[in-house]
Amino acid sequence: MTNLWNRVSPTAACLISLWTLSLVADGPSDNDPDKVRQVPRLGIKLSDDDHTRLTSELRSLRKAIDHSWASLGPEARLRLPDVQIYERAVSKAIKFQEFFKPQEIEGAFQLMKAGQRRLRLLEQSPSPWETTRGPELFGYVSNIDNSVQPYGLIIPDSYQPNQGRPFRLDIWLHGRNESITEDAYLLQRQNQLGQCTFKDTFVLHPFGRYSNAFKFAGEIDVFEALADVKKRFPIDDSRVSIRGFSMGGAGCWQLAVHCPDQFFAANPGAGFAETPEFLKFFQKQTLNPTWWEEKLWNWYDCHNWAGNLLNCPTIAYSGEKDRQKQAADIMANALAREGIDLQHVIGPGTGHRIHPESKNEIEDRMYKLADRGRVEFPRTVHFTTFSLRYNRMFWLQVDSLRKHWERSTVEAKVIGDEIHISTRGITGLTLDIPSGQSPFQMNAALTIRIDGQVFSSIRPKSDLSLTKSFCLKGGDWTLANGSSATRLLRKRHKLQGPIDDAFMDRFVFVLPSGTDSKALVRHWVDQEARRAIEQWARHFRGEAIVKLDNEITSEEIASANLILWGTPQSNQLIRRIRGKLPLKWQPNSIQVGSQFYPTEDNILTMVYPNPMNPNRYIVLNSGFTYREFAYLNNARQVPMLPDWAIVNLRVPPSTVWPGKILNAGFFDESWELAPSLAQ
C-alpha cells in the first residue's frame, strides 16, 4: 500500500492523459516555418475567482517557504525543494496560462495543499515521503540556473529505510505531450506507477525540462535527478538502466550511445535515433540544411555513435505497425556495421504502444542483465565520439581531437600484461583506471602499444590504480605530464563549443548597462535578449539568472558561463575582452579574417573560452540556437549555429534564424579562426 501524504484527488489524477504513450501534433502541417503554432499552447483562462484564490494560496505558500528557510535546520533545508516544486508548478501555470483542462485547475489547489502539508513535516528525518512506497515526488536545485526541478520516483515495496542493501534503478524517459508542463506532470506522477514498475527496483521518472527528447538541459536533468536519488536512497551504481518510449525512446538512444558506461543496459522503444532521415520519413519534411547544420547533426545522430553500444547491452522495442520502428531499423543497420546484432523485440500487429507479451519478454531479459550488472572494468573498450562533450568510456578518456564533428575512434584491449590501443582522429588520451580496478599485479611491468608505438615498463600504483596520459606530437605519441588536455587554450571537455554547449552548465545572462548608438542593433539586442530569457523559461522550464554587466562578480566569472548581450559600446564586459577574441570587433566593423561586416546592421554571435577565466565560456548575443519551428518536432531540436556567426539585422528574426546568417563557422582545435577563413 502507498501512503497518502501528498496525494491529489483521484478525480484529478484519472483525467491526466497517459502521456508516456502520447505523440502530439507532429505531421506535415507542421512543416511551414511561417505558420508555427505556439508550444506549449495557450491554455484555458482562469476565472477571476480561481485566479484570486490560487494567487492567494501561492502567496501563502511562498511566505511559509521563506519563513521555513530561516528556521529550518541544514538537513531539512536540503529537502525544501520537495516543497518548492508545488509552488513553482502552479506559479508557472498561472504566469504562462498553462492550465489545459478544468481538472488541472482543481489539481492546482490540491498541489498547494500538498505543499503546505510537506512544509509542516520537513523537520522529520527521514521525511514521510522518503519512507513511503509507490509513486512519490521530489525536487532538486539545478546547477544550471538555480531553478527547482521536479522528478517522480517509484519506491519499491521491498525498500526499508536504513536497511543498507543497494537496489536496482531504472530510468524511464517519458513520451512527448505538449500539454504536460509542471502542473500536469506533478498531478500525473503523484498517482501513477507508469508503464514499467518492477520488483525490488526503483524507477526514476525525470521531467527532463519538458519536451526536448532529453537533450541539452534535458540531458543534464536526467543526471542531476539521478544524483539526487542516490543521495537519498541506496542505489546500486552497477545496476542503473536507461529506458523510454516514444520521445523517451529517442532520449534513451541518445543517452545510451553517449554515456554507455553509466548503465547496465538500455531499452529504447520507438522514438527517433537521428534527425534527417526521421524528418524525411516521419515528418515528410524537405530538408535544405546549411553545411554547419549537417556537421552538427553528428551531436545527436545516434547511428553515428552506434559502436559505443558494444559496452552497453541493448534491447530495442517497436510495434510491428509503428512508423517509429524506423528508429530501431536505422540503429540495427548501424550496429550491424559494427558487428553487433541488435536484439529487437517487435510487438506483433501493434502500433505506437508496448505489446503486453513483448513487455514480458523485455522484462525477462532486463532482469537477467541486471543480475549481471554493469561491468566495471571491461577488458575491451571501443569509443566513438564527434565531440569532447562526450570524452570518456570506462577507463579510457579522450583529451583532444584532430578535428571536432568528424568521426573519431579509439579502441583499447587488455591482453595479458599489455594494453593495445588503436586510434583515429585522436590527438590526446588518458588511461585512467581507478583505485582497486587495475587487473594487473602491483609489480607488473606493463607494455602499452598505441598505433604501433611501444611504451614499456609502466607500472600500476600500489592501490591498483593506473593513470597515464599520451599526446600526439609530429605524428608520434609521447608520454604527457598529467592529462594531455592541460594546454590552456585548446578545445577540451565541456569547453569545445558550439554555442548550445554553454547552456548545459551554469550560466548567467549579462545585459548591457550602456546604450549602443545604432538603433537597429539596439532594438535587436533588446528583443533577442528578452526572447532568450522567456524561451528558457518556457522551453527549458528554468529561471535564467540575469544581471547587468556592472553587477557581475568575480565569483560568477569563476563559476558560470557568461552570456553577454550587446556590443563593445553598450556592454563593458564585451569591451573588456574584445581584444582577446579571434574575431575583431571594431566600432565600425566586425572582421572575420579578411572579411569586414559593418556594425551598423550586423552583429556577432559566438562562443569562446572566457578571457577572464578560460575554464568557462563567454557567449555573445545568443540563447540556445534552435527556435520556434523546432519546437514542433523533437528531431528538429538540434544546434542551429556553430561556434560563431555574423547575423545581418536587416532581415528580421524568424522562427528558424535570429536574422540573415551572412557567415558562420567553427574555430579550430586551438580556438583559432580556421585558416581558410583567416585569409
XYZ file of C-alpha atoms in Angstrom:
679
model
C 0.000 0.000 0.000
C 1.228 3.512 -0.783
C 0.715 6.177 1.827
C -1.268 9.301 1.058
C 0.854 12.108 2.476
C 0.742 14.174 -0.703
C -1.796 12.509 -2.960
C -4.065 14.676 -5.083
C -7.659 13.672 -5.627
C -8.323 10.527 -7.723
C -10.697 12.614 -9.823
C -7.910 14.937 -10.910
C -5.484 12.092 -11.400
C -7.609 9.891 -13.598
C -8.141 12.739 -16.025
C -4.430 13.179 -16.693
C -3.592 11.606 -20.040
C -1.237 8.637 -20.350
C 1.407 10.845 -21.898
C 4.128 8.229 -21.918
C 2.381 6.853 -24.993
C 1.441 10.177 -26.496
C 2.707 11.715 -29.691
C 1.101 15.109 -30.183
C 0.504 17.022 -33.386
C 3.623 16.071 -35.359
C 2.936 15.915 -39.076
C 3.233 17.654 -42.457
C 1.064 20.550 -41.261
C 3.982 21.497 -39.002
C 6.436 21.873 -41.887
C 5.834 25.546 -42.666
C 8.149 27.820 -40.658
C 5.877 30.765 -41.480
C 2.903 29.084 -39.794
C 4.162 27.933 -36.419
C 1.694 27.215 -33.645
C 2.615 28.081 -30.080
C 4.239 25.374 -27.957
C 3.136 24.969 -25.223
C -0.188 26.226 -26.483
C -2.171 28.841 -24.600
C -4.368 27.094 -22.054
C -7.774 27.962 -20.682
C -8.255 31.280 -18.939
C -8.712 31.241 -15.189
C -11.915 32.694 -13.823
C -11.470 35.764 -11.659
C -12.395 33.705 -8.602
C -9.928 30.887 -9.376
C -7.177 33.400 -10.142
C -7.749 35.222 -6.861
C -7.864 32.021 -4.795
C -4.816 30.444 -6.455
C -2.646 33.550 -6.215
C -3.674 33.963 -2.581
C -2.662 30.381 -1.768
C 0.579 30.833 -3.724
C 1.474 33.906 -1.658
C 0.719 31.972 1.497
C 2.912 29.038 0.443
C 5.765 31.333 -0.675
C 5.656 33.170 2.636
C 5.730 29.887 4.531
C 8.669 28.646 2.420
C 10.607 31.866 3.053
C 9.911 31.619 6.783
C 10.953 27.964 6.829
C 14.261 28.730 5.119
C 15.197 30.935 8.046
C 14.052 28.484 10.716
C 14.869 25.016 9.323
C 17.992 23.078 10.194
C 20.607 22.293 7.490
C 19.292 18.786 6.763
C 15.678 19.929 6.427
C 16.746 22.764 4.117
C 18.122 20.189 1.704
C 14.579 18.795 1.386
C 12.953 22.193 0.823
C 12.910 21.674 -2.997
C 10.438 18.834 -2.310
C 8.024 21.603 -1.296
C 9.098 24.254 -3.784
C 8.170 22.034 -6.754
C 4.484 22.549 -5.904
C 4.713 26.326 -5.659
C 6.755 26.591 -8.832
C 4.455 24.345 -10.883
C 1.329 26.348 -10.102
C 3.164 29.663 -10.404
C 4.353 28.858 -13.949
C 0.922 27.565 -14.975
C -0.613 30.888 -13.945
C 2.165 33.001 -15.455
C 2.101 31.317 -18.883
C -1.611 30.354 -18.895
C -0.822 26.648 -18.975
C -3.897 25.030 -17.460
C -5.211 22.932 -20.338
C -8.197 21.245 -18.662
C -10.574 22.413 -15.923
C -9.457 19.401 -13.875
C -5.903 20.772 -13.820
C -7.164 23.898 -12.070
C -8.756 21.677 -9.426
C -5.483 19.793 -9.249
C -3.548 23.033 -8.684
C -5.465 23.653 -5.449
C -4.623 20.081 -4.436
C -0.933 20.745 -5.162
C -0.943 23.838 -2.954
C -2.376 21.809 -0.076
C 0.216 19.060 -0.659
C 2.983 21.683 -0.485
C 1.670 23.046 2.807
C 1.422 19.523 4.275
C 5.000 18.739 3.293
C 6.246 22.012 4.711
C 4.876 21.099 8.128
C 6.737 17.781 8.017
C 10.139 18.930 6.761
C 11.866 18.616 10.130
C 11.117 14.890 10.255
C 14.114 12.828 9.218
C 13.712 10.925 7.060
C 10.690 12.701 5.634
C 7.426 10.721 5.305
C 7.614 10.833 1.511
C 11.073 9.220 1.654
C 9.761 6.239 3.629
C 6.557 5.543 1.709
C 6.116 3.038 -1.140
C 4.892 3.559 -4.686
C 4.881 6.876 -6.608
C 6.370 9.952 -4.951
C 7.588 13.398 -5.999
C 10.891 15.054 -5.228
C 12.780 18.170 -6.234
C 16.358 19.371 -6.538
C 18.095 22.667 -7.318
C 19.718 22.573 -10.753
C 23.284 23.789 -11.024
C 22.488 25.238 -14.459
C 20.251 28.087 -13.305
C 19.336 27.536 -9.630
C 15.819 26.521 -10.666
C 13.976 23.878 -8.673
C 13.236 20.916 -10.944
C 10.848 18.029 -10.172
C 11.167 14.315 -10.702
C 8.998 11.308 -9.982
C 10.205 8.174 -8.257
C 8.614 4.760 -7.782
C 9.799 3.362 -4.433
C 9.579 -0.442 -4.332
C 7.563 -2.223 -1.651
C 10.692 -4.092 -0.546
C 12.562 -0.921 0.405
C 13.229 -0.442 4.121
C 14.995 2.719 5.368
C 18.404 2.090 6.924
C 18.354 -1.457 5.610
C 21.590 -0.852 3.706
C 21.214 -3.208 0.750
C 21.567 -1.485 -2.638
C 18.714 -1.504 -5.155
C 18.475 -1.599 -8.906
C 17.177 1.616 -10.516
C 15.616 2.014 -13.955
C 15.424 5.484 -15.516
C 12.195 5.734 -17.531
C 12.022 8.617 -20.026
C 8.546 9.880 -20.885
C 6.949 10.478 -24.263
C 6.036 13.743 -25.934
C 2.968 15.619 -24.808
C 2.992 19.362 -25.392
C 0.390 19.899 -22.642
C 2.415 18.297 -19.852
C 4.100 21.169 -18.106
C 4.979 21.079 -14.396
C 1.412 21.303 -13.059
C 0.108 18.355 -15.076
C 3.374 16.454 -14.599
C 3.076 16.581 -10.809
C -0.577 15.553 -10.947
C 0.300 12.539 -13.064
C 3.447 11.388 -11.345
C 1.882 11.784 -7.891
C -0.515 8.937 -8.581
C 0.590 6.769 -11.484
C 3.003 3.879 -11.326
C 3.658 4.200 -15.056
C 4.215 1.511 -17.641
C 7.200 -0.143 -16.004
C 7.218 -0.911 -12.282
C 9.341 -3.858 -11.196
C 10.032 -5.906 -8.100
C 12.941 -4.657 -5.973
C 13.520 -1.770 -8.392
C 13.360 1.989 -8.013
C 12.053 3.701 -11.164
C 13.117 7.302 -11.803
C 10.827 9.422 -13.992
C 12.784 12.595 -14.914
C 10.789 15.610 -16.023
C 13.585 16.369 -18.487
C 12.742 20.090 -18.528
C 9.628 19.495 -20.632
C 9.764 18.458 -24.302
C 13.264 18.266 -25.748
C 13.852 14.497 -26.065
C 16.233 14.684 -23.097
C 18.808 16.703 -24.991
C 20.795 19.746 -23.844
C 19.487 20.821 -20.405
C 17.042 17.903 -20.601
C 20.032 15.568 -20.707
C 21.577 17.250 -17.679
C 18.248 16.960 -15.841
C 18.416 13.160 -16.081
C 21.805 13.023 -14.389
C 21.025 15.724 -11.818
C 17.834 13.886 -10.830
C 19.737 10.590 -10.656
C 22.368 12.168 -8.418
C 19.644 13.445 -6.097
C 18.059 9.982 -5.853
C 21.443 8.473 -4.972
C 21.826 10.958 -2.107
C 18.534 9.799 -0.607
C 18.332 6.069 -1.336
C 20.741 3.090 -1.540
C 21.095 2.739 -5.309
C 23.443 0.140 -6.777
C 25.703 2.006 -9.236
C 26.250 -1.199 -11.170
C 22.502 -1.732 -11.738
C 21.195 1.501 -13.279
C 19.482 1.211 -16.653
C 18.177 3.726 -19.193
C 14.763 3.132 -20.776
C 11.951 5.012 -22.500
C 9.249 5.005 -25.143
C 8.312 7.377 -27.983
C 10.167 10.650 -27.300
C 11.583 8.805 -24.294
C 12.859 6.117 -26.655
C 14.711 8.817 -28.577
C 16.190 10.078 -25.302
C 17.163 6.528 -24.387
C 19.042 6.026 -27.671
C 20.978 9.267 -27.264
C 21.918 8.753 -23.609
C 22.893 5.130 -24.254
C 25.279 5.901 -27.123
C 26.801 8.981 -25.460
C 27.136 7.629 -21.903
C 27.108 3.825 -22.242
C 29.405 3.236 -19.279
C 26.735 4.617 -16.923
C 24.182 1.841 -17.488
C 23.944 -1.936 -17.179
C 21.504 -1.924 -20.116
C 19.452 0.269 -22.446
C 15.858 -0.352 -23.541
C 14.736 2.191 -26.166
C 11.223 1.922 -27.565
C 10.094 3.686 -30.769
C 11.160 7.361 -30.831
C 13.778 8.553 -33.325
C 17.514 7.986 -33.478
C 18.692 10.761 -35.820
C 17.455 13.936 -37.475
C 17.500 13.921 -41.317
C 16.068 10.520 -42.191
C 13.412 10.694 -39.484
C 12.215 14.132 -40.598
C 12.025 12.989 -44.218
C 10.300 9.707 -43.364
C 8.033 10.619 -40.448
C 7.557 14.359 -40.873
C 7.583 14.357 -44.712
C 9.829 17.408 -44.487
C 12.042 18.642 -47.308
C 15.444 19.471 -45.852
C 17.839 22.170 -47.045
C 20.456 22.302 -44.307
C 23.475 24.566 -44.210
C 26.871 22.856 -44.160
C 27.315 23.556 -40.446
C 23.871 22.123 -39.599
C 24.887 18.863 -41.252
C 28.092 18.859 -39.205
C 26.149 19.485 -36.009
C 23.689 16.672 -36.680
C 26.609 14.500 -35.561
C 25.909 15.622 -31.978
C 22.626 13.720 -31.615
C 22.534 11.406 -34.676
C 22.828 8.203 -32.664
C 23.543 5.829 -35.528
C 26.920 7.547 -35.975
C 27.792 6.634 -32.356
C 26.358 3.094 -32.524
C 29.662 1.302 -31.838
C 29.591 2.611 -28.263
C 26.819 0.120 -27.506
C 29.458 -2.602 -27.558
C 29.782 -1.842 -23.838
C 26.069 -1.332 -23.131
C 23.697 -4.290 -23.680
C 20.651 -3.040 -25.575
C 17.109 -4.329 -26.092
C 15.130 -2.259 -28.604
C 11.350 -2.413 -28.896
C 8.989 -1.429 -31.729
C 5.391 -2.096 -32.600
C 5.188 -4.011 -35.872
C 2.914 -1.351 -37.382
C 4.502 1.680 -35.713
C 6.050 4.216 -38.098
C 8.617 4.947 -35.407
C 10.019 1.461 -35.854
C 12.215 3.398 -38.293
C 14.499 4.361 -35.373
C 15.355 0.790 -34.394
C 15.782 -0.182 -38.052
C 18.288 2.672 -38.523
C 20.163 1.591 -35.403
C 20.085 -2.098 -36.349
C 21.804 -1.293 -39.646
C 24.373 0.913 -37.913
C 25.093 -1.738 -35.293
C 25.437 -4.420 -37.974
C 28.262 -2.343 -39.473
C 29.947 -2.554 -36.060
C 29.495 -6.328 -35.928
C 26.648 -6.140 -33.394
C 23.310 -7.908 -33.917
C 20.604 -5.737 -32.283
C 18.116 -7.540 -30.036
C 14.914 -6.008 -31.435
C 11.663 -7.107 -29.806
C 8.708 -6.387 -32.114
C 5.134 -6.229 -30.842
C 3.003 -8.278 -33.297
C 0.302 -6.298 -35.111
C 0.980 -3.356 -32.773
C 1.089 0.355 -33.437
C 2.573 3.044 -31.204
C 2.318 1.187 -27.890
C 4.022 -1.595 -25.959
C 2.572 -5.050 -26.608
C 1.920 -6.946 -23.317
C 3.737 -10.121 -24.383
C 6.662 -8.072 -25.675
C 6.820 -6.251 -22.350
C 7.107 -9.589 -20.516
C 9.879 -10.718 -22.839
C 11.778 -7.466 -22.347
C 11.454 -7.678 -18.568
C 12.783 -11.223 -18.504
C 15.838 -10.092 -20.467
C 16.324 -6.967 -18.348
C 16.259 -8.954 -15.095
C 18.998 -11.225 -16.411
C 21.092 -8.230 -17.436
C 20.509 -6.635 -14.024
C 21.774 -9.809 -12.348
C 24.940 -9.461 -14.409
C 25.191 -5.753 -13.660
C 27.394 -3.144 -15.271
C 30.917 -4.408 -15.889
C 33.234 -2.063 -14.004
C 36.381 -2.935 -15.934
C 35.721 -4.257 -19.434
C 38.925 -5.602 -20.946
C 37.938 -4.181 -24.340
C 36.759 -0.594 -24.714
C 35.537 0.813 -28.022
C 34.720 4.508 -28.098
C 33.398 6.686 -30.906
C 32.993 10.416 -30.444
C 32.468 13.554 -32.501
C 32.867 15.992 -29.615
C 34.779 16.253 -26.362
C 31.462 16.937 -24.628
C 31.460 13.108 -24.541
C 35.060 12.077 -23.944
C 35.127 9.098 -21.596
C 34.367 5.387 -21.736
C 35.124 3.467 -18.541
C 38.916 3.717 -18.035
C 39.674 5.454 -21.325
C 39.493 9.255 -21.646
C 39.880 11.238 -24.877
C 41.587 14.568 -24.169
C 41.874 16.136 -27.628
C 40.719 15.578 -31.201
C 42.226 16.245 -34.582
C 39.005 17.946 -35.656
C 35.631 18.299 -33.981
C 32.427 16.999 -35.568
C 34.288 14.365 -37.550
C 34.221 10.713 -36.532
C 36.995 9.882 -34.063
C 37.534 6.434 -32.574
C 39.736 4.677 -30.063
C 39.822 1.017 -29.138
C 41.784 -0.360 -26.200
C 42.274 -4.019 -25.283
C 43.926 -5.626 -22.284
C 45.948 -8.616 -23.487
C 47.967 -10.236 -20.715
C 50.292 -7.546 -19.330
C 49.800 -5.334 -22.367
C 47.271 -2.685 -23.399
C 46.814 -2.377 -27.153
C 45.318 0.922 -28.353
C 44.369 1.974 -31.867
C 43.094 5.451 -32.675
C 41.604 7.507 -35.466
C 41.242 11.283 -35.211
C 42.516 11.312 -31.588
C 45.463 13.521 -30.574
C 45.405 13.116 -26.799
C 44.204 10.386 -24.435
C 44.488 9.228 -20.840
C 44.310 5.750 -19.348
C 42.556 6.304 -16.028
C 41.982 3.118 -14.041
C 40.553 3.975 -10.578
C 41.845 2.523 -7.322
C 41.173 -1.183 -6.984
C 40.197 -1.742 -10.611
C 43.523 -2.496 -12.245
C 43.609 -6.106 -13.483
C 47.406 -6.104 -13.253
C 49.727 -7.125 -10.436
C 51.299 -4.234 -8.493
C 54.771 -5.231 -9.643
C 53.798 -5.917 -13.252
C 55.865 -4.168 -15.917
C 53.220 -3.209 -18.443
C 53.606 -2.561 -22.140
C 51.283 -0.062 -23.814
C 51.072 -0.085 -27.594
C 49.433 2.937 -29.275
C 49.059 2.807 -33.047
C 52.133 0.558 -33.202
C 54.300 2.622 -30.847
C 55.545 0.838 -27.730
C 55.810 2.229 -24.184
C 57.459 -0.230 -21.803
C 57.926 -0.755 -18.057
C 54.803 1.131 -16.997
C 53.629 0.049 -13.556
C 50.297 0.390 -11.740
C 50.245 2.072 -8.330
C 50.116 0.130 -5.091
C 46.374 0.876 -4.767
C 45.770 -0.939 -8.081
C 45.199 2.302 -9.984
C 46.859 3.410 -13.199
C 46.872 6.868 -14.767
C 48.961 7.646 -17.845
C 48.429 10.347 -20.452
C 49.660 10.436 -24.029
C 49.619 13.117 -26.711
C 50.357 13.089 -30.423
C 53.219 15.377 -31.481
C 54.553 15.499 -35.013
C 52.913 12.199 -35.824
C 54.393 10.377 -32.808
C 52.778 9.509 -29.489
C 54.614 10.733 -26.379
C 54.005 10.422 -22.656
C 52.466 13.580 -21.240
C 52.966 15.073 -17.791
C 49.487 14.829 -16.303
C 46.424 14.917 -18.520
C 47.151 15.559 -22.175
C 44.317 18.124 -22.032
C 46.255 20.628 -19.912
C 47.083 23.028 -22.730
C 45.292 26.204 -21.698
C 43.626 27.336 -24.906
C 42.532 24.185 -26.646
C 39.170 22.596 -27.182
C 38.598 20.195 -24.313
C 35.820 18.520 -22.367
C 32.982 20.983 -21.641
C 34.960 23.707 -23.402
C 34.649 22.710 -27.036
C 31.569 24.530 -28.352
C 29.245 25.057 -30.122
C 27.081 27.855 -28.684
C 24.457 25.469 -27.279
C 27.034 23.713 -25.121
C 27.233 26.768 -22.865
C 23.635 26.160 -21.740
C 24.406 22.669 -20.407
C 26.255 24.099 -17.418
C 25.806 27.039 -15.091
C 25.246 30.300 -16.980
C 24.305 33.934 -16.360
C 22.654 36.291 -18.846
C 24.593 39.585 -18.769
C 22.650 42.554 -20.131
C 24.307 45.818 -21.180
C 24.201 48.773 -18.802
C 25.125 51.114 -21.652
C 23.414 52.028 -24.915
C 24.536 51.327 -28.455
C 24.269 54.309 -30.750
C 22.948 52.177 -33.633
C 19.162 51.943 -33.382
C 18.819 48.695 -35.357
C 21.425 46.947 -33.214
C 19.968 48.350 -30.001
C 16.462 47.113 -30.885
C 17.674 43.639 -31.947
C 19.726 43.119 -28.775
C 16.830 44.186 -26.572
C 14.301 41.943 -28.329
C 16.546 38.886 -28.652
C 17.729 39.065 -25.038
C 14.130 39.289 -23.829
C 13.193 36.404 -26.075
C 16.087 34.229 -24.863
C 15.113 34.754 -21.225
C 11.453 33.949 -21.898
C 12.176 30.933 -24.116
C 14.489 29.476 -21.491
C 11.584 29.701 -19.048
C 9.042 28.231 -21.494
C 11.096 25.522 -23.180
C 13.708 24.504 -20.648
C 11.428 25.382 -17.732
C 14.184 27.259 -15.946
C 14.767 30.661 -14.421
C 17.687 32.314 -16.177
C 19.974 34.237 -13.841
C 20.017 37.785 -15.279
C 22.350 40.614 -14.306
C 23.742 43.833 -15.728
C 27.362 43.915 -16.869
C 28.332 46.153 -13.927
C 26.855 43.661 -11.441
C 28.958 40.632 -12.387
C 31.175 39.436 -9.550
C 34.473 37.563 -9.554
C 32.598 34.533 -8.182
C 30.320 34.496 -11.239
C 33.284 34.866 -13.583
C 34.849 31.870 -11.822
C 31.792 29.615 -11.728
C 29.490 30.414 -14.647
C 29.378 30.753 -18.402
C 28.620 34.398 -19.180
C 26.060 35.075 -21.897
C 26.960 38.621 -22.930
C 24.366 40.717 -24.756
C 25.171 43.865 -26.665
C 28.253 45.364 -28.286
C 31.587 46.754 -27.079
C 29.867 50.121 -26.938
C 26.979 49.013 -24.716
C 28.381 46.106 -22.652
C 31.502 46.805 -20.623
C 32.443 43.101 -20.371
C 32.413 42.742 -24.168
C 34.529 45.874 -24.329
C 36.914 44.357 -21.775
C 37.510 41.119 -23.709
C 37.132 42.126 -27.353
C 40.880 42.490 -27.921
C 41.390 38.872 -26.860
C 38.935 37.314 -29.316
C 39.952 35.732 -32.649
C 37.311 37.852 -34.431
C 37.942 41.593 -34.294
C 35.001 43.759 -33.227
C 35.838 47.377 -34.062
C 33.495 50.394 -33.748
C 32.571 50.327 -37.440
C 33.156 46.729 -38.478
C 33.428 43.103 -37.414
C 36.451 41.452 -39.009
C 36.464 37.747 -39.868
C 39.850 37.052 -41.455
C 39.992 39.345 -44.482
C 36.223 39.981 -44.490
C 34.596 43.028 -42.889
C 30.959 43.433 -41.820
C 29.602 46.912 -40.951
C 28.428 47.171 -37.328
C 25.557 49.431 -38.396
C 23.412 46.428 -39.336
C 25.379 43.293 -38.352
C 26.112 41.663 -35.037
C 28.469 38.940 -33.831
C 27.308 35.790 -32.069
C 29.878 33.325 -30.826
C 31.116 31.003 -28.073
C 34.689 31.175 -26.795
C 36.694 30.440 -23.625
C 36.234 33.423 -21.348
C 39.453 35.505 -21.481
C 38.767 36.436 -17.840
C 38.558 32.714 -16.918
C 39.480 30.244 -19.680
C 37.779 27.409 -17.764
C 34.347 28.843 -18.593
C 32.657 30.140 -21.748
C 31.540 33.515 -22.902
C 28.705 33.589 -25.419
C 27.929 36.706 -27.411
C 24.318 37.544 -28.296
C 22.653 34.154 -28.322
C 20.447 31.903 -26.280
C 20.049 28.248 -27.252
C 20.067 28.289 -31.031
C 17.026 26.338 -32.203
C 13.869 28.399 -32.408
C 10.060 28.075 -32.567
C 9.950 25.949 -35.736
C 11.982 23.266 -33.958
C 9.559 23.106 -31.040
C 7.073 21.298 -33.292
C 9.167 18.135 -33.619
C 11.847 16.934 -31.212
C 14.082 15.676 -34.036
C 14.474 19.316 -35.144
C 15.791 20.316 -31.741
C 19.452 20.348 -32.685
C 22.073 23.129 -32.741
C 21.379 25.657 -35.495
C 24.582 27.712 -35.176
C 28.228 26.598 -34.837
C 30.947 28.381 -32.830
C 30.422 31.797 -34.416
C 28.126 33.611 -36.840
C 27.632 37.041 -38.386
C 23.936 37.978 -38.259
C 22.556 40.642 -40.591
C 19.774 42.538 -38.822
C 18.109 43.964 -41.925
C 16.308 40.633 -42.148
C 14.047 40.299 -39.080
C 14.341 37.247 -36.806
C 12.194 34.290 -37.859
C 11.084 31.009 -36.339
C 14.313 29.461 -37.664
C 17.045 32.138 -37.589
C 17.858 35.242 -35.496
C 18.326 37.202 -38.741
C 20.131 36.515 -42.001
C 23.277 34.466 -41.395
C 25.942 36.044 -43.605
C 28.774 33.839 -42.428
C 29.317 31.159 -39.790
C 31.836 28.541 -38.826
C 33.805 26.610 -36.239
C 37.037 27.554 -34.549
C 39.865 25.042 -34.874
C 41.112 22.873 -32.009
C 43.183 25.767 -30.635
C 40.195 28.116 -30.719
C 41.663 29.970 -33.683
C 39.824 31.034 -36.828
C 40.145 28.301 -39.436
C 42.923 29.174 -41.939
C 40.530 29.214 -44.909
C 38.537 31.991 -43.225
C 41.504 33.877 -41.795
C 42.930 34.707 -45.237
